[in-house]
């Protein structure tokens, strides 16, 4: 019997998810043993035309990492969707937008202005921006269109499963492979991680949560054994799904939410605002004002990995009115 | 002019494609490396706290 076919792709991503697959070390050989990898740009020399030539539904499992922020990424997402029986949003970017979705606080024009004009190291006196079509002496060159708004994979195509994390930890990757290999994949729509919050899994001592000041790192040395939030350090654990292995917490660093919202939470950032507001001690207007000032970058912190998937989705684009 | 596209470039970190133009003799007339990807870290890091940078910018490249 022919081996099942596996494809891996990166869209708006950093390659960390691909490396996480390689972090399975010798188990990568098991993966190669049970499946034929038919597309994996970081590691194998297959081109888009190879995928286009495949029959629809001929790929058994596609692990798609990265968010969608360009027309090329959207095109490949749709292509791989058509060719794949099972599509997995792999990693925080594909699931929730991830770090690239912080771009939803800005827009294409402002990104272009900053990247190609304003940065001091630029040498772009003519103010050239990337164009979707460029005429050169020999012919035409094409580039994908950069979108104003970063989307999650599921906002562009149908997705069967979600594997969160930045990047997904090795034990979860191996679990996905095992579920796939043994034909035990869960019901469609499942998020393959813990069903608890990070706080539920955190081993730090928790007492009554009452904080009167929010600290930035240079203002406090965190107690490694005590709940970070109780110490006044913003930690996204209350509104984040568990299953990550507490990597950041064990390094005495607060959670930033890369596993996305836990079951029952629609909007991770709103849940975090609610959690912090409920433990902050203070009733007067001055107290509230002080708290708001102490949280330096609330939107960028509470929606660090999840802006594209949130109810906000993006900052409103204010285009100059055309007269 | 005949055009050969290498798309995507593989076995490296990042996104790229190469367009090679051939003249009538079949020799390379010109070749272009294009980077079809931009995320905008240069912009969206603005306004974020400096202490968060070590947790944001590693995602420029995770390889």
mmCIF file of N, CA and C in Angstrom, chain A residues 10-14 16 41-48 69 73 99 102-103 105-106 110-112 114-115 119 136 138 140-144 146 166 216-217 248 253-254 256 297 300 304, chain B residues 1 3 5-15 17 19 21 29-30 32 34-44 46-52 55-56 58-63:
data_model
loop_
_atom_site.group_PDB
_atom_site.id
_atom_site.type_symbol
_atom_site.label_atom_id
_atom_site.label_comp_id
_atom_site.label_asym_id
_atom_site.label_seq_id
_atom_site.Cartn_x
_atom_site.Cartn_y
_atom_site.Cartn_z
ATOM 1 N N UNK A 10 4.915 27.009 4.649
ATOM 2 C CA UNK A 10 5.010 28.217 5.480
ATOM 3 C C UNK A 10 4.458 29.394 4.707
ATOM 4 N N UNK A 11 3.607 30.163 5.318
ATOM 5 C CA UNK A 11 3.090 31.386 4.705
ATOM 6 C C UNK A 11 3.792 32.567 5.380
ATOM 7 N N UNK A 12 3.039 33.486 6.018
ATOM 8 C CA UNK A 12 3.702 34.573 6.756
ATOM 9 C C UNK A 12 4.185 33.993 8.081
ATOM 10 N N UNK A 13 5.420 33.566 8.087
ATOM 11 C CA UNK A 13 5.939 32.838 9.240
ATOM 12 C C UNK A 13 7.439 33.069 9.337
ATOM 13 N N UNK A 14 8.043 32.432 10.331
ATOM 14 C CA UNK A 14 9.475 32.645 10.555
ATOM 15 C C UNK A 14 10.300 31.400 10.299
ATOM 16 N N UNK A 16 10.104 28.882 12.269
ATOM 17 C CA UNK A 16 10.218 28.213 13.563
ATOM 18 C C UNK A 16 9.352 26.969 13.667
ATOM 19 N N UNK A 41 8.961 23.273 1.488
ATOM 20 C CA UNK A 41 9.970 24.164 0.910
ATOM 21 C C UNK A 41 11.261 24.291 1.719
ATOM 22 N N UNK A 42 11.169 24.269 3.045
ATOM 23 C CA UNK A 42 12.400 24.478 3.820
ATOM 24 C C UNK A 42 13.371 23.324 3.649
ATOM 25 N N UNK A 43 12.849 22.130 3.329
ATOM 26 C CA UNK A 43 13.706 20.951 3.378
ATOM 27 C C UNK A 43 13.812 20.197 2.056
ATOM 28 N N UNK A 44 12.813 20.310 1.194
ATOM 29 C CA UNK A 44 12.786 19.490 -0.022
ATOM 30 C C UNK A 44 12.533 20.366 -1.245
ATOM 31 N N UNK A 45 13.033 19.887 -2.390
ATOM 32 C CA UNK A 45 13.001 20.727 -3.593
ATOM 33 C C UNK A 45 11.777 20.441 -4.464
ATOM 34 N N UNK A 46 10.593 20.665 -3.914
ATOM 35 C CA UNK A 46 9.389 20.626 -4.741
ATOM 36 C C UNK A 46 8.911 22.064 -4.980
ATOM 37 N N UNK A 47 8.407 22.292 -6.199
ATOM 38 C CA UNK A 47 7.955 23.634 -6.576
ATOM 39 C C UNK A 47 6.434 23.705 -6.561
ATOM 40 N N UNK A 48 5.930 24.936 -6.699
ATOM 41 C CA UNK A 48 4.469 25.102 -6.741
ATOM 42 C C UNK A 48 3.860 24.317 -7.896
ATOM 43 N N UNK A 69 -0.983 36.964 4.656
ATOM 44 C CA UNK A 69 -0.905 38.421 4.536
ATOM 45 C C UNK A 69 -0.577 38.866 3.099
ATOM 46 N N UNK A 73 0.254 33.910 -0.487
ATOM 47 C CA UNK A 73 -0.056 33.015 0.633
ATOM 48 C C UNK A 73 -1.506 32.544 0.562
ATOM 49 N N UNK A 99 2.493 36.549 15.675
ATOM 50 C CA UNK A 99 3.237 37.817 15.689
ATOM 51 C C UNK A 99 3.009 38.623 14.401
ATOM 52 N N UNK A 102 0.392 41.328 14.404
ATOM 53 C CA UNK A 102 0.584 42.654 14.997
ATOM 54 C C UNK A 102 0.563 43.708 13.891
ATOM 55 N N UNK A 103 0.809 43.271 12.661
ATOM 56 C CA UNK A 103 0.698 44.166 11.507
ATOM 57 C C UNK A 103 -0.710 44.704 11.319
ATOM 58 N N UNK A 105 -2.254 46.231 13.492
ATOM 59 C CA UNK A 105 -2.301 47.553 14.138
ATOM 60 C C UNK A 105 -1.901 48.649 13.152
ATOM 61 N N UNK A 106 -1.430 48.234 11.982
ATOM 62 C CA UNK A 106 -1.019 49.210 10.986
ATOM 63 C C UNK A 106 -1.622 48.794 9.642
ATOM 64 N N UNK A 110 1.485 52.163 5.471
ATOM 65 C CA UNK A 110 2.380 52.586 6.554
ATOM 66 C C UNK A 110 3.578 51.645 6.680
ATOM 67 N N UNK A 111 3.336 50.347 6.434
ATOM 68 C CA UNK A 111 4.453 49.396 6.454
ATOM 69 C C UNK A 111 5.434 49.723 5.323
ATOM 70 N N UNK A 112 4.918 49.939 4.119
ATOM 71 C CA UNK A 112 5.789 50.282 2.986
ATOM 72 C C UNK A 112 6.595 51.560 3.276
ATOM 73 N N UNK A 114 7.472 52.862 6.114
ATOM 74 C CA UNK A 114 8.498 52.627 7.123
ATOM 75 C C UNK A 114 9.645 51.791 6.546
ATOM 76 N N UNK A 115 9.280 50.690 5.903
ATOM 77 C CA UNK A 115 10.287 49.715 5.474
ATOM 78 C C UNK A 115 11.142 50.249 4.334
ATOM 79 N N UNK A 119 13.250 54.109 7.145
ATOM 80 C CA UNK A 119 14.346 53.475 7.878
ATOM 81 C C UNK A 119 15.692 54.081 7.446
ATOM 82 N N UNK A 136 10.524 45.060 -16.977
ATOM 83 C CA UNK A 136 11.976 45.149 -17.138
ATOM 84 C C UNK A 136 12.290 44.969 -18.621
ATOM 85 N N UNK A 138 13.668 42.696 -20.211
ATOM 86 C CA UNK A 138 13.484 41.348 -20.746
ATOM 87 C C UNK A 138 12.036 40.891 -20.716
ATOM 88 N N UNK A 140 8.328 40.877 -17.963
ATOM 89 C CA UNK A 140 7.602 41.335 -16.784
ATOM 90 C C UNK A 140 7.970 40.496 -15.565
ATOM 91 N N UNK A 141 7.989 41.174 -14.419
ATOM 92 C CA UNK A 141 8.201 40.497 -13.143
ATOM 93 C C UNK A 141 6.965 40.699 -12.273
ATOM 94 N N UNK A 142 6.587 39.656 -11.573
ATOM 95 C CA UNK A 142 5.395 39.755 -10.730
ATOM 96 C C UNK A 142 5.747 39.516 -9.273
ATOM 97 N N UNK A 143 5.104 40.266 -8.417
ATOM 98 C CA UNK A 143 5.184 40.045 -6.974
ATOM 99 C C UNK A 143 3.761 39.913 -6.443
ATOM 100 N N UNK A 144 3.580 39.150 -5.369
ATOM 101 C CA UNK A 144 2.239 39.089 -4.786
ATOM 102 C C UNK A 144 1.829 40.429 -4.183
ATOM 103 N N UNK A 146 0.608 42.621 -1.199
ATOM 104 C CA UNK A 146 0.588 42.593 0.268
ATOM 105 C C UNK A 146 -0.770 43.114 0.726
ATOM 106 N N UNK A 166 3.825 28.728 19.605
ATOM 107 C CA UNK A 166 4.834 29.467 18.851
ATOM 108 C C UNK A 166 6.215 29.059 19.330
ATOM 109 N N UNK A 216 6.875 46.522 35.470
ATOM 110 C CA UNK A 216 7.642 46.174 34.278
ATOM 111 C C UNK A 216 8.913 45.451 34.728
ATOM 112 N N UNK A 217 9.572 44.731 33.841
ATOM 113 C CA UNK A 217 10.681 43.855 34.261
ATOM 114 C C UNK A 217 11.779 44.558 35.044
ATOM 115 N N UNK A 248 7.803 29.195 29.018
ATOM 116 C CA UNK A 248 8.129 30.563 29.435
ATOM 117 C C UNK A 248 8.085 30.693 30.954
ATOM 118 N N UNK A 253 9.457 33.773 32.985
ATOM 119 C CA UNK A 253 8.907 34.782 32.069
ATOM 120 C C UNK A 253 7.394 34.594 32.002
ATOM 121 N N UNK A 254 6.651 35.688 31.996
ATOM 122 C CA UNK A 254 5.196 35.560 31.932
ATOM 123 C C UNK A 254 4.729 35.073 30.562
ATOM 124 N N UNK A 256 2.647 34.894 27.132
ATOM 125 C CA UNK A 256 2.166 35.899 26.184
ATOM 126 C C UNK A 256 1.076 35.339 25.269
ATOM 127 N N UNK A 297 1.390 48.578 26.962
ATOM 128 C CA UNK A 297 0.913 48.321 25.600
ATOM 129 C C UNK A 297 -0.186 47.260 25.671
ATOM 130 N N UNK A 300 -1.189 45.369 22.346
ATOM 131 C CA UNK A 300 -0.092 44.548 21.821
ATOM 132 C C UNK A 300 0.319 43.435 22.760
ATOM 133 N N UNK A 304 -1.130 39.629 21.688
ATOM 134 C CA UNK A 304 0.211 39.451 21.131
ATOM 135 C C UNK A 304 0.223 38.443 19.975
ATOM 136 N N UNK B 1 10.806 36.703 -25.202
ATOM 137 C CA UNK B 1 11.955 36.114 -24.501
ATOM 138 C C UNK B 1 11.468 35.017 -23.560
ATOM 139 N N UNK B 3 11.123 32.626 -20.422
ATOM 140 C CA UNK B 3 11.336 32.873 -18.989
ATOM 141 C C UNK B 3 11.271 31.556 -18.219
ATOM 142 N N UNK B 5 10.995 30.136 -14.404
ATOM 143 C CA UNK B 5 10.717 30.535 -13.019
ATOM 144 C C UNK B 5 11.140 29.429 -12.070
ATOM 145 N N UNK B 6 11.886 29.797 -11.070
ATOM 146 C CA UNK B 6 12.188 28.867 -9.970
ATOM 147 C C UNK B 6 11.394 29.378 -8.774
ATOM 148 N N UNK B 7 10.293 28.689 -8.486
ATOM 149 C CA UNK B 7 9.334 29.240 -7.527
ATOM 150 C C UNK B 7 8.655 28.111 -6.762
ATOM 151 N N UNK B 8 8.840 28.000 -5.468
ATOM 152 C CA UNK B 8 9.712 28.850 -4.651
ATOM 153 C C UNK B 8 11.147 28.330 -4.649
ATOM 154 N N UNK B 9 12.060 29.192 -4.197
ATOM 155 C CA UNK B 9 13.395 28.705 -3.858
ATOM 156 C C UNK B 9 13.239 27.827 -2.626
ATOM 157 N N UNK B 10 13.897 26.700 -2.619
ATOM 158 C CA UNK B 10 13.694 25.749 -1.516
ATOM 159 C C UNK B 10 14.990 25.536 -0.738
ATOM 160 N N UNK B 11 14.821 24.843 0.368
ATOM 161 C CA UNK B 11 15.922 24.407 1.231
ATOM 162 C C UNK B 11 16.733 25.584 1.753
ATOM 163 N N UNK B 12 16.012 26.647 2.074
ATOM 164 C CA UNK B 12 16.628 27.753 2.790
ATOM 165 C C UNK B 12 15.546 28.372 3.668
ATOM 166 N N UNK B 13 15.955 29.270 4.556
ATOM 167 C CA UNK B 13 14.963 29.943 5.378
ATOM 168 C C UNK B 13 14.478 31.158 4.620
ATOM 169 N N UNK B 14 13.191 31.274 4.466
ATOM 170 C CA UNK B 14 12.634 32.455 3.840
ATOM 171 C C UNK B 14 11.976 32.132 2.514
ATOM 172 N N UNK B 15 11.401 33.178 1.929
ATOM 173 C CA UNK B 15 10.638 33.016 0.703
ATOM 174 C C UNK B 15 11.358 33.731 -0.428
ATOM 175 N N UNK B 17 11.880 33.739 -5.077
ATOM 176 C CA UNK B 17 11.756 33.104 -6.382
ATOM 177 C C UNK B 17 12.759 33.741 -7.327
ATOM 178 N N UNK B 19 13.582 34.520 -11.424
ATOM 179 C CA UNK B 19 13.112 34.567 -12.815
ATOM 180 C C UNK B 19 14.340 34.686 -13.719
ATOM 181 N N UNK B 21 15.583 34.992 -17.629
ATOM 182 C CA UNK B 21 15.169 35.284 -19.011
ATOM 183 C C UNK B 21 16.230 34.767 -19.975
ATOM 184 N N UNK B 29 19.855 35.900 -20.535
ATOM 185 C CA UNK B 29 19.940 37.333 -20.822
ATOM 186 C C UNK B 29 20.000 38.119 -19.524
ATOM 187 N N UNK B 30 19.207 37.682 -18.553
ATOM 188 C CA UNK B 30 19.212 38.329 -17.248
ATOM 189 C C UNK B 30 18.495 37.420 -16.262
ATOM 190 N N UNK B 32 16.616 37.518 -12.177
ATOM 191 C CA UNK B 32 16.152 38.360 -11.071
ATOM 192 C C UNK B 32 15.810 37.483 -9.873
ATOM 193 N N UNK B 34 13.683 37.567 -6.552
ATOM 194 C CA UNK B 34 12.597 38.346 -5.945
ATOM 195 C C UNK B 34 12.225 37.754 -4.585
ATOM 196 N N UNK B 35 11.933 38.636 -3.651
ATOM 197 C CA UNK B 35 11.504 38.214 -2.318
ATOM 198 C C UNK B 35 10.015 38.552 -2.194
ATOM 199 N N UNK B 36 9.151 37.554 -2.304
ATOM 200 C CA UNK B 36 7.714 37.840 -2.352
ATOM 201 C C UNK B 36 7.081 37.933 -0.968
ATOM 202 N N UNK B 37 7.866 38.248 0.047
ATOM 203 C CA UNK B 37 7.298 38.242 1.382
ATOM 204 C C UNK B 37 7.720 39.463 2.169
ATOM 205 N N UNK B 38 6.791 39.990 2.937
ATOM 206 C CA UNK B 38 7.079 41.091 3.856
ATOM 207 C C UNK B 38 6.066 40.999 4.984
ATOM 208 N N UNK B 39 6.540 41.114 6.204
ATOM 209 C CA UNK B 39 5.601 41.081 7.329
ATOM 210 C C UNK B 39 5.496 42.430 8.018
ATOM 211 N N UNK B 40 6.561 43.216 7.993
ATOM 212 C CA UNK B 40 6.448 44.571 8.527
ATOM 213 C C UNK B 40 6.869 44.729 9.971
ATOM 214 N N UNK B 41 7.801 43.883 10.439
ATOM 215 C CA UNK B 41 8.317 44.043 11.807
ATOM 216 C C UNK B 41 8.801 45.468 12.040
ATOM 217 N N UNK B 42 9.406 46.055 10.992
ATOM 218 C CA UNK B 42 9.977 47.398 11.126
ATOM 219 C C UNK B 42 8.908 48.393 11.558
ATOM 220 N N UNK B 43 7.675 48.123 11.166
ATOM 221 C CA UNK B 43 6.571 49.022 11.511
ATOM 222 C C UNK B 43 5.863 48.590 12.793
ATOM 223 N N UNK B 44 5.503 47.310 12.859
ATOM 224 C CA UNK B 44 4.618 46.942 13.975
ATOM 225 C C UNK B 44 5.354 46.769 15.307
ATOM 226 N N UNK B 46 7.066 49.254 16.392
ATOM 227 C CA UNK B 46 6.955 50.617 16.935
ATOM 228 C C UNK B 46 5.789 50.669 17.922
ATOM 229 N N UNK B 47 6.051 51.266 19.068
ATOM 230 C CA UNK B 47 5.001 51.388 20.066
ATOM 231 C C UNK B 47 4.927 50.226 21.039
ATOM 232 N N UNK B 48 5.593 49.125 20.722
ATOM 233 C CA UNK B 48 5.642 47.999 21.667
ATOM 234 C C UNK B 48 6.729 48.297 22.709
ATOM 235 N N UNK B 49 6.571 47.810 23.936
ATOM 236 C CA UNK B 49 7.588 48.070 24.971
ATOM 237 C C UNK B 49 8.934 47.440 24.612
ATOM 238 N N UNK B 50 9.985 48.129 24.981
ATOM 239 C CA UNK B 50 11.325 47.652 24.618
ATOM 240 C C UNK B 50 11.594 46.281 25.232
ATOM 241 N N UNK B 51 11.052 46.043 26.445
ATOM 242 C CA UNK B 51 11.338 44.768 27.089
ATOM 243 C C UNK B 51 10.641 43.597 26.394
ATOM 244 N N UNK B 52 9.697 43.897 25.525
ATOM 245 C CA UNK B 52 9.027 42.821 24.798
ATOM 246 C C UNK B 52 9.752 42.460 23.502
ATOM 247 N N UNK B 55 11.039 39.062 22.807
ATOM 248 C CA UNK B 55 10.029 38.011 22.608
ATOM 249 C C UNK B 55 9.287 38.210 21.286
ATOM 250 N N UNK B 56 9.508 39.316 20.617
ATOM 251 C CA UNK B 56 8.816 39.553 19.342
ATOM 252 C C UNK B 56 9.762 39.309 18.161
ATOM 253 N N UNK B 58 12.516 37.600 17.736
ATOM 254 C CA UNK B 58 12.992 36.259 17.330
ATOM 255 C C UNK B 58 12.104 35.638 16.252
ATOM 256 N N UNK B 59 10.866 36.133 16.156
ATOM 257 C CA UNK B 59 9.948 35.605 15.144
ATOM 258 C C UNK B 59 10.207 36.217 13.765
ATOM 259 N N UNK B 60 11.218 37.049 13.652
ATOM 260 C CA UNK B 60 11.653 37.429 12.298
ATOM 261 C C UNK B 60 12.143 36.164 11.595
ATOM 262 N N UNK B 61 12.977 35.414 12.304
ATOM 263 C CA UNK B 61 13.463 34.141 11.754
ATOM 264 C C UNK B 61 13.599 33.138 12.868
ATOM 265 N N UNK B 62 12.843 32.060 12.778
ATOM 266 C CA UNK B 62 12.882 31.015 13.790
ATOM 267 C C UNK B 62 13.813 29.873 13.440
ATOM 268 N N UNK B 63 14.578 30.047 12.356
ATOM 269 C CA UNK B 63 15.510 28.982 11.978
ATOM 270 C C UNK B 63 16.866 29.251 12.631
#
